[in-house]
């Protein structure tokens, strides 16, 4: 019986560990569907390299839209930090920009329904294959991650160095070990003071003799003149160490900058003309068929015909293979497991003419809904979805329209 229980417990541990590892490798899969479909939609994500060496730099660029139908369960993007996600310190983030502005600090008051672009300069640090994601961290809600890519880092981990030159001209050969000796020295010094103070009391009778003294009402015997003297000496040593360390630090580093806790502000990308308006009439998800079916009403408000080329949601891309511009828009570095193999099916592939309003049935069928754990949006409180519909003109110009609304599950018999 005991052996059976141990075996069963071990199986649970292995299963749990595998699940955690999978979520860590594919960070976007560990988040609730409403977080992924109705908050931040990433697009045009590009990794400049997928194979780098230790100390070699590469860039991660892309754009994202903050969805207008922001869920009530998620804190609004009043304070946002742009970063990257990796399984541990496998990369070093050298630079980050949001709409061309340095993103060393958090940004305040990003606007819903608007687009932003980001650029990160990253550097290989630890050899191995690492799944790297862009991320938008929302204060109060945590990070919302974009599509991840495997980055293969080769070389020797011990050869990694992060040199910088300070504003005062000080050249630091490796930032990751700068000041390490000083930090270790202070820790040892404070541990020595603490150990001496504890040892002073531990060599004397402790519990029972002092308890008997308390029982007899002789609290005056608990602290002797020697105890008071030693306490004064220790307090003096602590004050000297603190004040002396302060003076020494000011002399060695006369110029210092406090932690950057302020907030930056950045304007969104210029708003593009709303050449297309998409209204979701009804939305259903066929559970056995793994198919999302959207009945939409699309109005072309532009001056050129528009063809539906792509539906993107939660980093997953459903392409209309009948639109060459949509297929050509898939970056070679985009994760292939996030591009639906079955693509996008429409009730009509005929371009929508300027000024025309047409009802189009859009069907996105693929096992990726299950693999990416997105179908649980059917059990959310409001059961809603969101995404971006990408339409193209004959000359390849792209028009992005936000779409979303309530969705209900349906069960049909598979044939």
Coordinates of N, CA and C in Angstrom, one line a residue, residues 185-310:
X185 N 32.3 41.8 1.6 CA 33.0 42.3 2.8 C 32.0 42.9 3.8
X186 N 31.0 43.7 3.4 CA 30.1 44.3 4.3 C 29.2 43.2 5.0
X187 N 28.8 42.2 4.2 CA 28.1 41.1 4.8 C 28.9 40.4 5.9
X188 N 30.1 40.1 5.6 CA 31.0 39.4 6.6 C 31.2 40.3 7.8
X189 N 31.3 41.6 7.6 CA 31.5 42.5 8.8 C 30.3 42.5 9.7
X190 N 29.1 42.6 9.1 CA 27.9 42.6 9.9 C 27.6 41.3 10.5
X191 N 27.9 40.2 9.8 CA 27.7 38.9 10.4 C 28.7 38.7 11.6
X192 N 29.9 39.2 11.5 CA 30.8 39.1 12.6 C 30.3 39.9 13.9
X193 N 29.8 41.1 13.7 CA 29.2 41.8 14.8 C 28.0 41.1 15.4
X194 N 27.1 40.5 14.5 CA 26.0 39.8 15.0 C 26.4 38.5 15.8
X195 N 27.4 37.8 15.2 CA 27.9 36.6 15.9 C 28.5 36.9 17.2
X196 N 29.3 37.9 17.3 CA 29.9 38.3 18.6 C 28.9 38.7 19.6
X197 N 27.8 39.4 19.2 CA 26.8 39.7 20.2 C 26.0 38.5 20.7
X198 N 25.7 37.6 19.7 CA 25.0 36.4 20.1 C 25.9 35.5 21.0
X199 N 27.1 35.4 20.7 CA 28.1 34.5 21.4 C 28.2 35.1 22.9
X200 N 28.2 36.4 23.0 CA 28.3 37.0 24.4 C 27.2 36.5 25.3
X201 N 26.0 36.3 24.7 CA 24.9 35.9 25.5 C 24.8 34.4 25.6
X202 N 25.2 33.7 24.6 CA 25.1 32.2 24.6 C 26.0 31.5 25.6
X203 N 27.2 32.1 25.9 CA 28.1 31.5 26.8 C 27.7 31.6 28.2
X204 N 26.6 32.4 28.5 CA 26.1 32.6 29.8 C 24.9 31.7 30.1
X205 N 24.5 31.5 31.3 CA 23.3 30.7 31.6 C 22.1 31.5 31.0
X206 N 21.3 30.7 30.3 CA 20.2 31.3 29.6 C 18.8 31.1 30.2
X207 N 18.2 30.0 29.9 CA 16.7 29.9 30.2 C 16.4 29.6 31.6
X208 N 16.9 28.5 32.1 CA 16.4 28.1 33.5 C 16.9 29.1 34.6
X209 N 18.2 29.4 34.6 CA 18.6 30.4 35.7 C 17.9 31.7 35.6
X210 N 17.7 32.2 34.4 CA 17.0 33.5 34.2 C 15.5 33.4 34.6
X211 N 15.0 32.2 34.3 CA 13.6 32.0 34.6 C 13.4 32.0 36.1
X212 N 14.3 31.3 36.9 CA 14.3 31.3 38.3 C 14.4 32.7 38.9
X213 N 15.3 33.5 38.3 CA 15.5 34.9 38.8 C 14.2 35.7 38.7
X214 N 13.5 35.5 37.5 CA 12.2 36.2 37.3 C 11.2 35.7 38.3
X215 N 11.2 34.4 38.6 CA 10.2 33.8 39.5 C 10.4 34.5 40.9
X216 N 11.6 34.8 41.3 CA 11.9 35.4 42.6 C 11.7 36.9 42.6
X217 N 11.4 37.5 41.4 CA 11.2 38.9 41.4 C 12.4 39.7 41.4
X218 N 13.6 39.2 40.9 CA 14.8 39.9 40.9 C 15.3 40.2 39.5
X219 N 14.4 41.0 38.8 CA 14.7 41.4 37.4 C 16.0 42.2 37.4
X220 N 16.4 42.8 38.5 CA 17.6 43.7 38.5 C 18.8 42.9 38.3
X221 N 18.8 41.6 38.5 CA 20.0 40.7 38.3 C 20.1 40.3 36.9
X222 N 19.1 40.5 36.0 CA 19.2 40.0 34.7 C 20.2 40.7 33.8
X223 N 20.4 42.0 34.0 CA 21.3 42.8 33.2 C 22.4 43.4 34.2
X224 N 23.6 43.0 34.0 CA 24.7 43.5 34.9 C 25.3 44.7 34.3
X225 N 26.2 45.3 35.0 CA 27.0 46.5 34.5 C 27.8 46.1 33.3
X226 N 28.3 44.8 33.4 CA 29.1 44.4 32.2 C 28.3 44.2 31.0
X227 N 27.1 43.7 31.2 CA 26.1 43.6 30.0 C 25.9 45.0 29.4
X228 N 25.6 46.0 30.3 CA 25.4 47.3 29.8 C 26.6 47.9 29.1
X229 N 27.8 47.7 29.6 CA 29.0 48.1 29.0 C 29.2 47.5 27.6
X230 N 29.0 46.2 27.5 CA 29.2 45.5 26.2 C 28.1 46.0 25.2
X231 N 26.9 46.3 25.7 CA 25.9 46.8 24.8 C 26.2 48.1 24.3
X232 N 26.8 49.0 25.1 CA 27.2 50.3 24.6 C 28.3 50.2 23.6
X233 N 29.2 49.3 23.9 CA 30.4 49.1 22.9 C 29.8 48.7 21.6
X234 N 28.9 47.7 21.6 CA 28.4 47.1 20.3 C 27.6 48.2 19.6
X235 N 26.8 49.0 20.3 CA 26.1 50.1 19.7 C 27.0 51.1 19.0
X236 N 28.2 51.4 19.7 CA 29.1 52.4 19.2 C 29.8 51.8 18.0
X237 N 30.1 50.5 18.0 CA 30.7 49.9 16.8 C 29.8 50.0 15.6
X238 N 28.5 49.7 15.8 CA 27.5 49.8 14.8 C 27.4 51.2 14.2
X239 N 27.3 52.2 15.1 CA 27.2 53.6 14.6 C 28.5 54.0 13.8
X240 N 29.7 53.5 14.3 CA 30.9 53.8 13.5 C 30.9 53.2 12.2
X241 N 30.4 51.9 12.1 CA 30.4 51.2 10.8 C 29.4 51.9 9.8
X242 N 28.2 52.3 10.3 CA 27.3 52.9 9.5 C 27.7 54.3 9.0
X243 N 28.2 55.1 9.9 CA 28.7 56.4 9.5 C 29.9 56.4 8.7
X244 N 30.8 55.5 9.1 CA 32.1 55.4 8.3 C 31.8 54.9 6.9
X245 N 30.9 53.9 6.8 CA 30.5 53.4 5.5 C 29.9 54.5 4.6
X246 N 29.1 55.3 5.2 CA 28.4 56.4 4.5 C 29.5 57.4 4.0
X247 N 30.4 57.8 4.8 CA 31.5 58.8 4.5 C 32.3 58.2 3.3
X248 N 32.7 56.9 3.5 CA 33.6 56.3 2.5 C 32.9 56.2 1.2
X249 N 31.6 55.8 1.2 CA 30.8 55.7 -0.1 C 30.7 57.0 -0.8
X250 N 30.5 58.1 0.0 CA 30.4 59.5 -0.6 C 31.7 59.9 -1.2
X251 N 32.8 59.5 -0.6 CA 34.1 59.9 -1.1 C 34.4 59.1 -2.4
X252 N 34.1 57.8 -2.4 CA 34.4 57.0 -3.5 C 33.5 57.2 -4.7
X253 N 32.2 57.5 -4.4 CA 31.2 57.8 -5.4 C 30.5 59.1 -5.2
X254 N 31.2 60.2 -5.5 CA 30.6 61.5 -5.2 C 29.3 61.8 -6.0
X255 N 29.2 61.2 -7.2 CA 28.0 61.4 -8.0 C 27.2 60.1 -8.0
X256 N 25.9 60.2 -7.6 CA 25.1 59.0 -7.6 C 23.7 59.4 -8.0
X257 N 22.9 58.5 -8.6 CA 21.6 58.7 -9.0 C 20.6 57.8 -8.2
X258 N 19.6 58.3 -7.6 CA 18.7 57.4 -6.9 C 17.9 56.5 -7.8
X259 N 17.2 55.5 -7.2 CA 16.5 54.6 -8.1 C 15.4 55.3 -8.9
X260 N 15.3 55.0 -10.1 CA 14.4 55.7 -11.0 C 13.0 55.2 -10.8
X261 N 12.2 55.9 -9.9 CA 10.9 55.5 -9.6 C 9.8 56.3 -10.3
X262 N 10.3 57.3 -11.1 CA 9.3 58.2 -11.8 C 8.7 57.5 -13.0
X263 N 7.7 58.1 -13.6 CA 7.0 57.6 -14.7 C 7.2 58.4 -16.0
X264 N 7.3 57.7 -17.1 CA 7.4 58.4 -18.4 C 6.1 58.4 -19.1
X265 N 5.9 59.3 -20.0 CA 4.7 59.3 -20.8 C 5.1 59.3 -22.3
X266 N 4.4 58.6 -23.1 CA 4.7 58.4 -24.5 C 3.4 58.5 -25.3
X267 N 3.4 59.1 -26.4 CA 2.2 59.2 -27.3 C 2.1 57.9 -28.1
X268 N 0.9 57.4 -28.3 CA 0.7 56.2 -29.2 C 1.1 56.5 -30.6
X269 N 1.2 55.5 -31.4 CA 1.4 55.6 -32.8 C 0.3 56.5 -33.4
X270 N 0.6 57.2 -34.5 CA -0.4 58.1 -35.1 C -1.6 57.2 -35.5
X271 N -2.8 57.7 -35.2 CA -4.0 56.9 -35.5 C -4.2 56.9 -37.1
X272 N -4.4 55.7 -37.6 CA -4.7 55.5 -39.0 C -6.2 55.6 -39.3
X273 N -6.5 56.1 -40.5 CA -8.0 56.2 -40.8 C -8.7 54.9 -40.6
X274 N -9.9 55.0 -40.0 CA -10.7 53.8 -39.8 C -11.3 53.4 -41.1
X275 N -10.5 52.7 -42.0 CA -11.0 52.4 -43.3 C -12.0 51.2 -43.3
X276 N -12.0 50.5 -42.2 CA -12.9 49.3 -42.1 C -13.5 49.3 -40.7
X277 N -14.8 48.9 -40.7 CA -15.5 48.8 -39.4 C -16.1 47.4 -39.4
X278 N -15.8 46.7 -38.3 CA -16.2 45.3 -38.2 C -17.2 45.2 -37.0
X279 N -18.3 44.7 -37.2 CA -19.4 44.4 -36.2 C -19.6 42.9 -36.1
X280 N -19.4 42.4 -34.9 CA -19.7 40.9 -34.7 C -21.2 40.7 -34.4
X281 N -21.9 40.1 -35.3 CA -23.3 39.8 -35.1 C -23.5 38.7 -34.1
X282 N -22.8 37.6 -34.3 CA -22.8 36.5 -33.4 C -21.5 35.8 -33.5
X283 N -21.1 35.1 -32.4 CA -19.9 34.3 -32.3 C -20.1 33.0 -31.6
X284 N -19.7 31.9 -32.2 CA -19.9 30.6 -31.5 C -18.5 29.9 -31.6
X285 N -18.4 28.9 -30.7 CA -17.2 28.0 -30.8 C -17.7 26.6 -30.8
X286 N -17.4 25.9 -31.9 CA -17.8 24.5 -32.0 C -16.8 23.7 -31.2
X287 N -17.2 23.2 -30.1 CA -16.3 22.5 -29.2 C -15.7 21.2 -29.8
X288 N -16.5 20.3 -30.3 CA -15.9 19.1 -30.9 C -15.1 19.4 -32.2
X289 N -15.6 20.4 -33.0 CA -14.9 20.7 -34.2 C -13.7 21.6 -34.1
X290 N -13.5 22.2 -32.8 CA -12.5 23.1 -32.6 C -12.5 24.3 -33.6
X291 N -13.6 24.9 -33.7 CA -13.8 25.9 -34.7 C -14.5 27.1 -34.1
X292 N -14.0 28.3 -34.4 CA -14.6 29.5 -34.0 C -15.3 30.1 -35.3
X293 N -16.6 30.3 -35.1 CA -17.4 30.8 -36.3 C -17.9 32.2 -35.9
X294 N -17.6 33.2 -36.7 CA -18.0 34.6 -36.5 C -18.9 35.1 -37.6
X295 N -20.1 35.5 -37.3 CA -20.9 36.2 -38.2 C -20.7 37.7 -38.1
X296 N -20.1 38.3 -39.1 CA -19.7 39.7 -39.0 C -20.4 40.6 -40.1
X297 N -20.4 41.8 -39.8 CA -20.9 42.8 -40.8 C -19.7 43.8 -40.9
X298 N -19.1 43.8 -42.1 CA -17.9 44.6 -42.4 C -18.3 45.7 -43.4
X299 N -17.9 47.0 -43.0 CA -18.1 48.1 -43.8 C -16.8 48.7 -44.3
X300 N -16.6 48.9 -45.6 CA -15.4 49.4 -46.1 C -15.6 51.0 -46.2
X301 N -14.9 51.7 -45.4 CA -15.0 53.1 -45.3 C -13.8 53.8 -46.1
X302 N -13.0 53.0 -46.8 CA -11.9 53.6 -47.5 C -12.2 53.8 -48.9
X303 N -11.1 54.0 -49.7 CA -11.3 54.4 -51.1 C -10.8 53.2 -52.0
X304 N -10.4 52.1 -51.4 CA -9.9 50.9 -52.2 C -10.6 49.7 -51.7
X305 N -10.8 48.7 -52.6 CA -11.4 47.4 -52.2 C -10.5 46.7 -51.1
X306 N -11.2 46.0 -50.2 CA -10.5 45.3 -49.1 C -10.8 43.8 -49.1
X307 N -9.7 43.1 -48.9 CA -9.9 41.6 -48.7 C -9.5 41.2 -47.3
X308 N -10.2 40.3 -46.7 CA -9.9 39.8 -45.4 C -8.7 38.8 -45.5
X309 N -7.6 39.2 -44.8 CA -6.4 38.4 -45.0 C -6.0 37.6 -43.8
X310 N -6.4 38.1 -42.6 CA -5.9 37.4 -41.4 C -6.8 37.8 -40.2

